[in-house]
Structures are given as structure tokens and as C-alpha cells.
Coordinates of C-alpha atoms in Angstrom, one line a residue:
X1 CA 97.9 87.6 132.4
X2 CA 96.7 91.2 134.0
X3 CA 99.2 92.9 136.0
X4 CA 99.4 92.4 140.0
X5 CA 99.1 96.1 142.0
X6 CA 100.9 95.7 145.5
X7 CA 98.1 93.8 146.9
X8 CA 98.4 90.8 145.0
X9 CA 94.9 91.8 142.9
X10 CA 94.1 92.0 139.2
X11 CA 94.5 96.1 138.2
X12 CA 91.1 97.3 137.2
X13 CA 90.1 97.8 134.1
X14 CA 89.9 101.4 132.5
X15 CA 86.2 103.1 133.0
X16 CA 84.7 102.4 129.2
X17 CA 83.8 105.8 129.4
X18 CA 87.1 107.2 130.4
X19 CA 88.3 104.8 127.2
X20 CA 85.7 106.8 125.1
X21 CA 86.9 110.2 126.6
X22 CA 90.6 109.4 125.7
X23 CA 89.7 108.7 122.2
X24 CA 87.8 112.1 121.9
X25 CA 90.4 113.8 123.3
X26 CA 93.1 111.7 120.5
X27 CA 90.7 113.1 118.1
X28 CA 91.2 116.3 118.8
X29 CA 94.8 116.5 119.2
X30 CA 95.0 114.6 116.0
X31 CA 93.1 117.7 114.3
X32 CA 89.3 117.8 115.4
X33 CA 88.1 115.6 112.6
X34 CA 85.6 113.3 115.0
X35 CA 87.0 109.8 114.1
X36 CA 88.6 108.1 116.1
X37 CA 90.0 105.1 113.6
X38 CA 93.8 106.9 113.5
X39 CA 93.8 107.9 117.1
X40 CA 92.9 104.6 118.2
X41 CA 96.1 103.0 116.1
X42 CA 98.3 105.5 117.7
X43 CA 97.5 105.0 121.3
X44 CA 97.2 101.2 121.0
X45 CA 98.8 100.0 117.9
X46 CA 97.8 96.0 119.1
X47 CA 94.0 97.1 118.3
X48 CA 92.0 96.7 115.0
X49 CA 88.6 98.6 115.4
X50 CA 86.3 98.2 113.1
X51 CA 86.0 102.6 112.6
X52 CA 89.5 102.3 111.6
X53 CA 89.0 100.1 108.5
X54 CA 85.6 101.5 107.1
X55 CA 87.4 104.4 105.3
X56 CA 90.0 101.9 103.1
X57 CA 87.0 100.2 101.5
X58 CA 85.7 102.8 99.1
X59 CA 89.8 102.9 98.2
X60 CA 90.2 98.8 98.1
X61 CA 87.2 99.0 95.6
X62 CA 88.7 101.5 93.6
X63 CA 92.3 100.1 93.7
X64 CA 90.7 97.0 92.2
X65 CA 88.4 99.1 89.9
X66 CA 92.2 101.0 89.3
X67 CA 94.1 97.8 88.3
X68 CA 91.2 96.5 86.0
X69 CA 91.0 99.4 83.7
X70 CA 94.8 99.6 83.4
X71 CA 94.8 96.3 82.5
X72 CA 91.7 96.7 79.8
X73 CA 93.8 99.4 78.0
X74 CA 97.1 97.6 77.7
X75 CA 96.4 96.0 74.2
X76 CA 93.3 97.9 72.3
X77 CA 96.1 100.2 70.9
X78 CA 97.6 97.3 69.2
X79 CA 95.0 95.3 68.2
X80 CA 92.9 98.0 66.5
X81 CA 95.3 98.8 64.5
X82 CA 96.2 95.4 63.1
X83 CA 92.3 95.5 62.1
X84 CA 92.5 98.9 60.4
X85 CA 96.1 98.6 58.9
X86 CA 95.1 98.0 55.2
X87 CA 93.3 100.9 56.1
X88 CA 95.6 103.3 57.6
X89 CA 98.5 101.9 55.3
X90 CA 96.1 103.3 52.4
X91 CA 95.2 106.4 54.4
X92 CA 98.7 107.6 54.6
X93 CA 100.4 106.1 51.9
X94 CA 102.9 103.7 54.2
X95 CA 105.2 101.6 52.7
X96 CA 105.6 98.3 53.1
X97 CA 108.4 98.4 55.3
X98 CA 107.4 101.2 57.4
X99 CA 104.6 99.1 58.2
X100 CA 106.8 96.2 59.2
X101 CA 108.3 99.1 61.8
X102 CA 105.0 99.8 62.7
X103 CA 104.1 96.1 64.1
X104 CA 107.5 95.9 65.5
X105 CA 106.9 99.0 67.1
X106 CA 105.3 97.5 70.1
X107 CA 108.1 95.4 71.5
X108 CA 110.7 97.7 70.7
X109 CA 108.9 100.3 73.1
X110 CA 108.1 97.6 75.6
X111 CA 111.9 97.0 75.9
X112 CA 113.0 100.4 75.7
X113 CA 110.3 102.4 77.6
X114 CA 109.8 99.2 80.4
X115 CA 113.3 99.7 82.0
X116 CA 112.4 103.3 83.1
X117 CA 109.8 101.8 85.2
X118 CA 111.8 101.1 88.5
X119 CA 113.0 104.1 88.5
X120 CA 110.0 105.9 88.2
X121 CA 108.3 104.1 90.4
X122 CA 111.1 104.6 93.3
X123 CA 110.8 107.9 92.9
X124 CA 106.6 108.1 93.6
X125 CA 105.3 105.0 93.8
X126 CA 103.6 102.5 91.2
X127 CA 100.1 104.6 91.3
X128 CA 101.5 107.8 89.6
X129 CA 103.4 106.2 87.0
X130 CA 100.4 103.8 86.4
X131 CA 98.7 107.3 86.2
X132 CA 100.7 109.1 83.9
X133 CA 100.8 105.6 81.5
X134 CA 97.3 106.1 81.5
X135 CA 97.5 109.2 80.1
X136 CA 100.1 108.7 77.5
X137 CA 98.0 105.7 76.2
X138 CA 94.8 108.1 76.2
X139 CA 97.1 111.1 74.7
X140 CA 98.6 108.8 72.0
X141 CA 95.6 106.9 71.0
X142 CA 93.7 109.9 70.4
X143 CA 96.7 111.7 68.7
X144 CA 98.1 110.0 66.3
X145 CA 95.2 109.0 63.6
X146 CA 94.9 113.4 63.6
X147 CA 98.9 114.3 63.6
X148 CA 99.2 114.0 60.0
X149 CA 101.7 112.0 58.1
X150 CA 103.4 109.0 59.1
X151 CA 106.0 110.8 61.0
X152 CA 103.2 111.9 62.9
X153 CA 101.2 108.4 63.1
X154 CA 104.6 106.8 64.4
X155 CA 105.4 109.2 67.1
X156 CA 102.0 109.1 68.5
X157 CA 101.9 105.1 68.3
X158 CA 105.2 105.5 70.2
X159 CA 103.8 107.4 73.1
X160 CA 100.8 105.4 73.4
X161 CA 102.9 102.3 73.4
X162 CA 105.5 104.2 76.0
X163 CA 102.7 104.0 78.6
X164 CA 101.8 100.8 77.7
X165 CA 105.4 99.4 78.1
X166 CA 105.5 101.6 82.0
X167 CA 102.3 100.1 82.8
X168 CA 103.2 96.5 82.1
X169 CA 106.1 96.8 84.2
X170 CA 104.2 98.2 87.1
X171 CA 100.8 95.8 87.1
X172 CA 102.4 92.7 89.1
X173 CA 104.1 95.2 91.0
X174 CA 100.8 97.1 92.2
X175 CA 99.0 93.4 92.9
X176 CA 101.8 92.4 94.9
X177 CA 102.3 95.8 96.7
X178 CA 98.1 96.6 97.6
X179 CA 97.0 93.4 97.4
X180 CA 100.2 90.3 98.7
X181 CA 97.2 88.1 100.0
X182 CA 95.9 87.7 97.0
X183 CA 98.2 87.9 94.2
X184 CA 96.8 84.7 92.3
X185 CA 93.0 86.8 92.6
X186 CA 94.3 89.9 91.4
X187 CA 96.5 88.5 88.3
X188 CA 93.6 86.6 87.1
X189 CA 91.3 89.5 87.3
X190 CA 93.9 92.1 85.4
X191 CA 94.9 88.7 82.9
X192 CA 91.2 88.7 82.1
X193 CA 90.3 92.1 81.5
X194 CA 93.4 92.0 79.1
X195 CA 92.4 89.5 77.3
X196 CA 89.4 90.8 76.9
X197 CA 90.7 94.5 75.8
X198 CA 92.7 92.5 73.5
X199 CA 90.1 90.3 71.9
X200 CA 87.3 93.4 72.0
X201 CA 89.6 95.7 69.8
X202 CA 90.4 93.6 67.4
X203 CA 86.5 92.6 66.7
X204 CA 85.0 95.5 67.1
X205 CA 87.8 98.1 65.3
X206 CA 86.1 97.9 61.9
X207 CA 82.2 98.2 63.3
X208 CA 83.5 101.1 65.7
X209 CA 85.0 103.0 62.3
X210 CA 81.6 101.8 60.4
X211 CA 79.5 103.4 63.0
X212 CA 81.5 106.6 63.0
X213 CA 80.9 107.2 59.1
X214 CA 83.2 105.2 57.9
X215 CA 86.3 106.8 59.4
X216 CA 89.7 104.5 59.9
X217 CA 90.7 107.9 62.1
X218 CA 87.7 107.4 64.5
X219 CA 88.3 103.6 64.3
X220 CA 91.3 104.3 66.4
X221 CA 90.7 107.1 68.0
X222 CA 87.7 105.9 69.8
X223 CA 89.9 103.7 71.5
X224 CA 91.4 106.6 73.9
X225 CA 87.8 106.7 75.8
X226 CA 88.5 103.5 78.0
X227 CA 91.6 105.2 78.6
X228 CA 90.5 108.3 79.7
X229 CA 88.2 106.4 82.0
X230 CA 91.4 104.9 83.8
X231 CA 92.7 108.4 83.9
X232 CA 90.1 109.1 86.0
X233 CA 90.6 106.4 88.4
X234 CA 93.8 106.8 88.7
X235 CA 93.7 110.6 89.8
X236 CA 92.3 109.9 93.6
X237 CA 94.7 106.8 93.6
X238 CA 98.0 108.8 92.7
X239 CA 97.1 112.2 94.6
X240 CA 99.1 113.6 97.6
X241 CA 98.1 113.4 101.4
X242 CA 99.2 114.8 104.1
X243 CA 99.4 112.4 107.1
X244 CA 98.3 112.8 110.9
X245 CA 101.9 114.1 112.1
X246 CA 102.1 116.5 108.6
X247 CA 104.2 114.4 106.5
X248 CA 103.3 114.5 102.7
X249 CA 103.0 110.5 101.6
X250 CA 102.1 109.3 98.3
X251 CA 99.4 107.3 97.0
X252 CA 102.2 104.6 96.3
X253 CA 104.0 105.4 99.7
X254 CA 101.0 103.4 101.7
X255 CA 98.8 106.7 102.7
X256 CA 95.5 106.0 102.8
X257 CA 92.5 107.2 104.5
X258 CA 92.6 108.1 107.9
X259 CA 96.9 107.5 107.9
X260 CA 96.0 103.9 107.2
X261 CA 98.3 102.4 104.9
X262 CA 96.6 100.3 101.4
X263 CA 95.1 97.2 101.8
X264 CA 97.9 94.6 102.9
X265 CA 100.6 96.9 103.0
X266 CA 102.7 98.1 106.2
X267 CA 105.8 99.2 104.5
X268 CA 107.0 100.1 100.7
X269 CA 108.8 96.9 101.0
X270 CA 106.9 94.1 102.8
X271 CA 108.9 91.4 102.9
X272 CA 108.0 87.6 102.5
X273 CA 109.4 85.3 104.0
X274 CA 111.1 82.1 102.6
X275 CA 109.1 79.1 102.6
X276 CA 105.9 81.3 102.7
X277 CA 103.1 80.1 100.2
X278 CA 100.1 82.6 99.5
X279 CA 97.2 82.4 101.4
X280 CA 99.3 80.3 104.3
X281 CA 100.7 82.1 107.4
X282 CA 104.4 83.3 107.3
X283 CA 106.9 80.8 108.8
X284 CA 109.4 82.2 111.8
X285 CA 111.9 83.7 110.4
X286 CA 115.2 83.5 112.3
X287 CA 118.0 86.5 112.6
X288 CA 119.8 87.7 110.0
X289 CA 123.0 84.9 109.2
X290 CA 121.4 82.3 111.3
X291 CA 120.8 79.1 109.5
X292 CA 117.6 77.8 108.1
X293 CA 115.7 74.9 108.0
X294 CA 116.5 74.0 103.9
X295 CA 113.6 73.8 102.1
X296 CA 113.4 71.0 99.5
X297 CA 116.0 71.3 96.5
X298 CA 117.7 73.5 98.6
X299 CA 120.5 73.8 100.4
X300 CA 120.9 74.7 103.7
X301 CA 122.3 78.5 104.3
X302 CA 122.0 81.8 106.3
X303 CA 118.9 83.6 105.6
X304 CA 119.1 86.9 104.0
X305 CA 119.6 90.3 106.2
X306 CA 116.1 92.1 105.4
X307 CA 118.3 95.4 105.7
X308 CA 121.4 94.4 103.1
X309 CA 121.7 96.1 100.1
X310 CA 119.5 94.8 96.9
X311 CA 121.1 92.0 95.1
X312 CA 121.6 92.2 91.7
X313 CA 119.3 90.8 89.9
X314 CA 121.6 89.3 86.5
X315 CA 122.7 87.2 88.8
X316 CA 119.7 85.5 89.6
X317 CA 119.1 82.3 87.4
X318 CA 115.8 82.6 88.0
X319 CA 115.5 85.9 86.5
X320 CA 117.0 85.0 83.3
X321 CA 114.9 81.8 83.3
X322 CA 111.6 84.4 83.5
X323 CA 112.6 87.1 81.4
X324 CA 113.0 84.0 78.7
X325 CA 110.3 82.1 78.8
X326 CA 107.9 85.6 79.0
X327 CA 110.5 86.4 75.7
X328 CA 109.4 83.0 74.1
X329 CA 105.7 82.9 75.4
X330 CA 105.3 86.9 73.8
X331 CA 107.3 85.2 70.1
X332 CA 104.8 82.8 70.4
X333 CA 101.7 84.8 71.1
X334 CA 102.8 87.8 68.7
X335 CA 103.0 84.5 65.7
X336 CA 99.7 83.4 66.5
X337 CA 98.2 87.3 66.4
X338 CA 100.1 88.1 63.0
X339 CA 100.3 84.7 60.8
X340 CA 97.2 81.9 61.8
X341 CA 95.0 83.6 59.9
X342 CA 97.1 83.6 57.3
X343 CA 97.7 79.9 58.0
X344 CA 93.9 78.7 57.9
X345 CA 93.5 80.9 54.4
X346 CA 96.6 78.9 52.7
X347 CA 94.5 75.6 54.1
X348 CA 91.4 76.5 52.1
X349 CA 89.1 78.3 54.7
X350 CA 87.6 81.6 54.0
X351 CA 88.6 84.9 55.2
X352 CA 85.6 85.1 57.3
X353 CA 86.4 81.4 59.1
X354 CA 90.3 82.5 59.6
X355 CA 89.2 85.5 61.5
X356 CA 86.4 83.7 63.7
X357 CA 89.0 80.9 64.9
X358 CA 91.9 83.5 65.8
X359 CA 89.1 85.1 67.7
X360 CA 88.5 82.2 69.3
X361 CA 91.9 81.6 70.3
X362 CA 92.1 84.9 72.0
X363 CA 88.9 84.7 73.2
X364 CA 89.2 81.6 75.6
X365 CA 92.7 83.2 77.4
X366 CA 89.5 85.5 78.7
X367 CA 88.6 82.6 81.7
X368 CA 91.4 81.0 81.4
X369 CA 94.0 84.1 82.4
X370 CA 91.5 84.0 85.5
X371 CA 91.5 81.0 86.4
X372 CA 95.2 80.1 85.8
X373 CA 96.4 82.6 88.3
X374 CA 94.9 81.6 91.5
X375 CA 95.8 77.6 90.5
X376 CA 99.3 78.8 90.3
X377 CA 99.1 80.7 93.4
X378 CA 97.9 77.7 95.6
X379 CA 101.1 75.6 94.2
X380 CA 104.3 75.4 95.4
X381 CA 105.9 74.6 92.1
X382 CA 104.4 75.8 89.3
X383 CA 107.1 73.9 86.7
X384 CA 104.0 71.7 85.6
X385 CA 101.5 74.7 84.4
X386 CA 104.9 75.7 82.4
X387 CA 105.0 72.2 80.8
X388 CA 101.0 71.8 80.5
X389 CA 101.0 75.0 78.4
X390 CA 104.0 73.8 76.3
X391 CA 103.0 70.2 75.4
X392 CA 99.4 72.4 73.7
X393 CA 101.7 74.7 72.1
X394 CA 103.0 71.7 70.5
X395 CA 100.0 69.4 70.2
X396 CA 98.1 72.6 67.7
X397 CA 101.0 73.5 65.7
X398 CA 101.6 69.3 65.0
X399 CA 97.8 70.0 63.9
X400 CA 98.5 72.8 62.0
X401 CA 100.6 70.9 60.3
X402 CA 99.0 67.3 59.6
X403 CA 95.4 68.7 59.1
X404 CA 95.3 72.6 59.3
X405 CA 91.5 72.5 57.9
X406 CA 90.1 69.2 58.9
X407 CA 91.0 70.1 63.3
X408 CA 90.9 73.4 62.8
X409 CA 88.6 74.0 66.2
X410 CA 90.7 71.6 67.6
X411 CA 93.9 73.4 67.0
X412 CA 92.8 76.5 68.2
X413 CA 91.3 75.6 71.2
X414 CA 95.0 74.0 72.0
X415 CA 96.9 77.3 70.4
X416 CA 94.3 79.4 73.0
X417 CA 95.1 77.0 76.0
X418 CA 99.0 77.4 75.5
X419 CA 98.6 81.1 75.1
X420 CA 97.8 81.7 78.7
X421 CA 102.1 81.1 79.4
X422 CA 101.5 84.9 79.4
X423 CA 99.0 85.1 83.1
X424 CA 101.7 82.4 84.3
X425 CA 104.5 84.4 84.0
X426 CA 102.9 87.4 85.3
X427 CA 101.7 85.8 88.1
X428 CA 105.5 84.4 88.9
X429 CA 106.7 88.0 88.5
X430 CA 105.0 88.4 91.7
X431 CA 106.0 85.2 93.4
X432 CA 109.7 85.4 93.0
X433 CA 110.4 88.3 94.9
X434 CA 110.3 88.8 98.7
X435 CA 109.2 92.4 98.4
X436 CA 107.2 94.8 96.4
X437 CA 110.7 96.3 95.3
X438 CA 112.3 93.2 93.9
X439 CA 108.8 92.6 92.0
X440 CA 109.4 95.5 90.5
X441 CA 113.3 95.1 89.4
X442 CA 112.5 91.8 88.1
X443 CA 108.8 92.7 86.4
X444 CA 111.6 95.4 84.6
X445 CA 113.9 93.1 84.0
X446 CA 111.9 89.9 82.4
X447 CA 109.8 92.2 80.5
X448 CA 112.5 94.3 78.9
X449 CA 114.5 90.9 78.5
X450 CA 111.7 89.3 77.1
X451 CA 110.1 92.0 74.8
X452 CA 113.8 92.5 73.1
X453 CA 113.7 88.5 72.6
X454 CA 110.1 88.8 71.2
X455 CA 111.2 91.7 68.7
X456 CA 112.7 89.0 65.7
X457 CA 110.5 86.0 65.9
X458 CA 107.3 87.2 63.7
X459 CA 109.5 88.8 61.1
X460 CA 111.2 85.9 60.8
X461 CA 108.6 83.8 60.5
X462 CA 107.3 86.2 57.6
X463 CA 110.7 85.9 55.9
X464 CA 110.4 81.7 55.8
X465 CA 107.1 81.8 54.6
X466 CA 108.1 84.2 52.1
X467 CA 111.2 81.9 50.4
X468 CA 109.6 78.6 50.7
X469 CA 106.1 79.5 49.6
X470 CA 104.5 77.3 52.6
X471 CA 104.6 76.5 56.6
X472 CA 106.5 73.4 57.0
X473 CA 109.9 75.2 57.9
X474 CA 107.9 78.1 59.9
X475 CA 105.9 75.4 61.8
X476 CA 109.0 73.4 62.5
X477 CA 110.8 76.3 63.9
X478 CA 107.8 77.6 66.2
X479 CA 108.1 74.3 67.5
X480 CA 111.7 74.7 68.7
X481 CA 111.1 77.9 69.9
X482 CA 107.8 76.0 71.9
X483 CA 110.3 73.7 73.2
X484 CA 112.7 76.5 74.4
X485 CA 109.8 78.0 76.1
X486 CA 108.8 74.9 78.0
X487 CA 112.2 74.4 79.4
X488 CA 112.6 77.6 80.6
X489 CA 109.0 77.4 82.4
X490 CA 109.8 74.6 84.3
X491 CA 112.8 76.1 85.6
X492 CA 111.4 79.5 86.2
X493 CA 108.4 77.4 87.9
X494 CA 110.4 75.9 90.6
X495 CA 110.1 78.0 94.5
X496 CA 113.1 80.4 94.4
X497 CA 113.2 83.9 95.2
X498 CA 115.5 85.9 93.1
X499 CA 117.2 87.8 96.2
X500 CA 118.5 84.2 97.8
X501 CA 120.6 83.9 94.6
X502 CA 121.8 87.4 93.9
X503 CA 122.5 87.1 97.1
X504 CA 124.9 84.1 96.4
X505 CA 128.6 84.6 95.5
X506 CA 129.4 84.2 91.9
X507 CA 131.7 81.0 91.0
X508 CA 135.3 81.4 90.8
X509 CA 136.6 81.7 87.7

């Protein structure tokens, strides 16, 4: 209702053009620039003009242009060298083992390099570390088929993989942090153009290196280009801006255009509140210590002070639950990439038929990490994705084993359904944490926890194969480890938040 002057009438309205004067005159005092969009906000912060959102579209496109490229450039340095190995092992003159160190490589530096990423990131922001990952990936793909020797190979591997292992870390936190409206969008788009990085290096490694004289170094080296191109993306995203009153924000620290802060984002750490699914408005929240309404499976208790210090996050169930099953899902993926093959050659089936059904099964994660994402999203409980993708797992390897030749299609397609555990867990990275900060402790967290878990499971399958001379025993233990994995989906499926139960005290004793 307007306000009442003395006489008991409505206040006028301001003139419309003394409105328009005012804002000319914001303009001014806000530096002369002739657009009005951040002197509006200031003087009535309840207002959303239309001027004041044009100039954070160019930047919304190129944030989503941003995560896509990251994402396309977070496997091509593995995969193209698994296609060229023979190659490169012949090149150098790499042993045996050193090769083994060499496809181990990858989770080693995921686990080591990934914990660095909170850090980083607290200190500017997700965009600059996502930028210099970029980088390293470009520098290290391009330098390490030229450094000569296998010293040199290794340590250039190792810095590609370095960025990798920063920007994995970072990927659910920038979807959650520019874009908490649509995490289940933005995880399908960056699962996909994985995927698709991933299966698109591996096939076209050997052409590439064909078409380039028959060069295994340009084979690989190619492969920094698509980096490079992120690079370049990056650069606008991570720079510096001064803001209207003269402060100096980062591209991570919600500048954008026009003092605006990135799409969905008011603060570095926008909190969620409980109960809240995407896509749904936030439920009241009540004061900090007053009881809540339980939600179900729950029980009732004070809800968490926004401004209390961060739980820790080993003591979050939940958080172990993730960083196990992405640990299991990654032993399982990293099995299928190294030994299936292998598996449909000691069936009977040509080289040629081995590589175009491994294909396949990378090829159909491509949709599916889209679609699987925004499904997730729209759920409350995600425990029965989790268990979907497990009971495939297990349905293709019990076909690998009956009839390895006979359903081979069949198998595959199964083996390429239960793959996508891998968009799952990403996307519930980004749903079990109230704020962009706690996505980022717990993308650390499950991803180191995981990566270290990953680190023994192909070796060991190598080292079965080896002593009994066929895949019943291997087969039998990737199904354990398939059953591990299920287990631990479901229960990292189920709607918790990891700050409730750091927040919780430990049990006596």
C-alpha cells in the first residue's frame, strides 16, 4: 500500500522524467559511462531492468562456452596416448614397467595434484585456476612428445595431468557456483563433451599422426590445440575488474559486467537451503538453532548457523560414501578402457571388432552423461540411478563371462550404460553441499579419495590375468568391486548435505 501524506492521500508518484534525470545523474557519479544498469541497482536494489542484464549475456554464453572446452580437454591427453603407446614405448625405448608407471600416472596426479584445488581456488576463485589448468594441459601436451627421453616424456605427462587433476576438482564447483539453477543442465553438457574428448582421442590418435607424416610426436602433440582454445576462453573469464566503488574483484569473486555479479550468483558462498530441490523455490528457512520441520529419514534438529565455521568434511558419511563409489565407478571405467579389448581378442574377435565395441562403449556415455544429469537433478533421491547403473555393470560382465563373443553388442551396450556412475557422481558433488565452498571441499575430497582408490584395480586385474591365463577370477572380482560400487551409490544417493553431518557431534567413545 502507497504511503499516506498528512491529508489522508496517496503520495504522488515521481515525474518519469525526474526518474530518467536521477539515473543520468547515477550515471555520472558512478563514472560517466552512459548506462544506467549499475546505477539503477544501487539506488533501488528491489528493481531488475532489463539494461542491467543485457551486458551478463555475452559472459553467460562464454561461461557456458568456458565450462565446455574445459570439460573437452580433460581426457584427450590420456586417451591418445593409450592409442599411440606401442608407438611411443618403441620411440623412446620404455620399459615395460615404466609404461605400467605411465598408465598409472593419471590417478596418481589426480590424487595428488586434486587436493591443491581448494586452496587455490580460495585464494582467486575457480575461473583462474580453471585457467591456469588449461594451460598446463596445453603446455604439457605440447611438451612432452619434444622434451627428449623418458625423463622428459614423464614430467611433461605429469604437468598435463596436474591441470587435468585441478580442473576436475573445480568443474562441479564452477556449475554450482555460475550456474545453481541448473546444475543437472550444466553437468550433462560438460559429461558430454567429455565423453566425447575421451572417445574422439582415442579414434582419431592414429589418423591425426598419419596425417601429420606419420609422426607418433605430432599424434600427441596435436592434441594441445583444443587446449589452447580453452586458454583463450578462459582469459576474459579469469581477468581482474575494478568495480563501481574501486574495489578489484575477480572473475571467480562474482564481478561481472556492469558490477553485476555471474549468472545465479549473489555471494562466493550461496547457500541452499535444506529441503531445497533444483529447479523448486527455496523453503523458509528458520533462525539459526531453531528447530526444523524433519525432512523424511531425518531426524528432527536445529538448522545450521549459515555463519559457523565449516564442518569438517571426514566427518560426513556422506562424503566417504561419494569419494567411494567415484573410487569404484573410476576402477571400473579405467578396466573397461585398458582390458575389454583384450577380453573380446581372447574370445576370438579380431583386433579391428575389439576396438569398434570399446568404442562403442565410450561412445554411448556421449548422450547418456547428458541426459543422466538433469534426471538426477529433478529427483530427490537419486539411490535408484546408483543401483540402475550397478545391476548393468553386472548384467555385461555375467555376459562377458557366459558368452563373451556370441552378446558381444549386448555386453557393451550394458558395460556403456553402467559407465555413466561417472556424470552421477559429479552431478551429486554439486547436490550435497549447501554452498559453492562445500562443493568445492567435497569435489576435493571424493576425487582425491576416489582417484587413490582407483590407482590398484587395473594393475591388479593385469596381474590375475597374467597367473591364471584367463578372465574367470578377474571377471569375478570386477564383480565384487561392482557390488561395492552399488552399495555405496545408494547411500551416497539419498538427500543429505554434507555440512548437517559434519556439523553433528561425533559418538562417544
Amino acid at each position: 500500500m502507497p504511503e499516506d501524506d498528512t491529508r489522508g492521500r496517496p503520495a504522488p508518484r515521481p515525474d518519469a522524467a525526474a526518474v530518467r534525470s536521477g539515473e543520468k545523474a547515477g550515471d555520472r557519479a558512478a563514472g560517466g559511462s552512459g548506462r544506467t544498469g549499475a546505477s539503477v541497482s544501487a539506488a533501488a536494489p528491489g528493481a531488475a531492468p532489463a539494461a542491467a542484464a543485457r551486458p551478463s549475456v555475452w559472459r553467460t554464453r562464454l561461461l557456458i562456452a568456458g565450462i565446455a572446452l574445459a570439460a573437452l580437454n580433460l581426457r584427450p591427453a590420456i586417451t591418445s596416448l593409450g592409442a599411440l603407446l606401442e608407438e611411443v614405448r618403441d620411440g623412446l625405448g620404455m620399459s615395460g614397467a615404466t609404461a605400467g608407471l605411465l598408465t598409472s600416472l593419471p590417478s596418481l596426479c589426480f590424487a595428488v595434484f586434486g587436493v591443491m584445488a581448494p586452496g587455490l581456488a580460495r585464494r582467486g576463485g575457480p575461473a583462474p585456476v580453471l585457467l591456469a589448468g588449461m594451460a598446463a594441459i596445453a603446455a604439457g601436451v605440447l611438451l612432452r612428445p619434444f622434451a627428449g627421453g623418458t625423463g622428459g616424456f614423464l614430467a611433461g605427462s605429469a604437468l598435463a595431468l596436474a591441470g587435468i587433476a585441478l580442473s576436475n576438482v573445480l568443474m562441479p564447483v564452477a556449475v554450482k557456483r555460475w550456474f545453481p539453477d541448473r546444475v543437472g543442465t550444466m553437468t550433462g553438457l560438460y559429461s558430454m563433451t567429455l565423453a566425447l574428448g575421451t572417445a574422439l582421442a582415442a579414434a582419431a590418435a592414429v589418423p591425426a599422426a598419419q596425417v601429420l607424416g606419420g609422426s607418433w610426436r605430432a599424434g600427441l602433440a596435436v592434441w594441445a590445440l583444443p587446449a589452447l582454445a580453452a586458454v583463450l576462453v578462459w582469459l576474459p573469464l579469469a581477468g581482474v575488474r575494478t568495480g563501481r566503488r574501486g574495489r578489484t574483484t575477480g572473475a571467480a569473486g562474482a564481478a561481472a559486467p556492469g558490477g553485476r555479479p555471474f549468472p545465479g550468483e549473489r555471494d562466493r558462498d550461496r547457500t541452499v537451503p535444506a529441503g531445497t530441490r533444483p529447479g523448486t523455490a527455496p523453503e523458509p528457512s528458520p533462525a539459526p538453532g531453531q528447530a526444523r520441520e524433519p525432512e523424511p529419514g531425518r531426524a528432527p534438529g536445529p538448522a545450521p548457523d549459515p555463519a559457523a565455521p565449516a564442518p569438517r568434511i571426514t566427518r560426513s558419511p556422506t562424503a566417504w560414501a561419494l569419494g567411494c563409489f567415484f573410487g569404484f565407478q573410476s576402477t571400473a571405467a579405467y578396466i573397461i578402457m585398458g582390458w575389454l579389448p583384450q577380453i573380446f581378442r581372447d574370445a576370438g574377435l579380431p583386433a579391428s571388432t575389439a576396438g569398434t565395441l570399446l568404442a562403442v562403449t565410450m561412445g554411448l556415455s556421449v548422450p547418456l552423461s547428458f541426459l543422466l544429469p538433469r534426471i538426477a537433478a529433478g529427483m530427490r533421491h537419486q539411490s535408484a540411478l546408483a543401483a540402475l547403473l550397478g545391476v548393468s555393470g553386472l548384467a555385461g560382465y555375467a555376459g562377458l563371462y557366459l558368452a563373451p563373443a556370441a552378446g558381444a553388442w549386448a555386453w557393451v551396450l550394458l558395460l556403456g550404460i553402467s559407465n555413466c556412475a561417472f556424470p552421477l557422481v559429479l552431478t551429486l558433488i554439486g547436490m550435497r553441499s549447501r554452498t559453492s565452498a562445500g562443493v568445492t571441499r567435497l569435489s576435493a575430497f571424493a576425487q582425491s579419495t576416489g582417484y587413490l582408490i582407483s590407482v590398484p584395480g587395473p594393475l591388479l586385474i593385469g596381474v590375475l590375468y597374467q597367473h591364471t591365463g584367463g578372465w574367470s577370477l578377474p571377471l569375478a572380482l570386477m564383480s565384487g568391486l561392482m557390488v561395492l560400487q552399488l552399495g555405496l551409490g545408494v547411500r551416497a544417493g539419498r538427500h543429505r548435505y554434507v555440512e548437517d553431518e559434519g556439523r553433528r557431534p561425533l559418538p562417544a567413545g
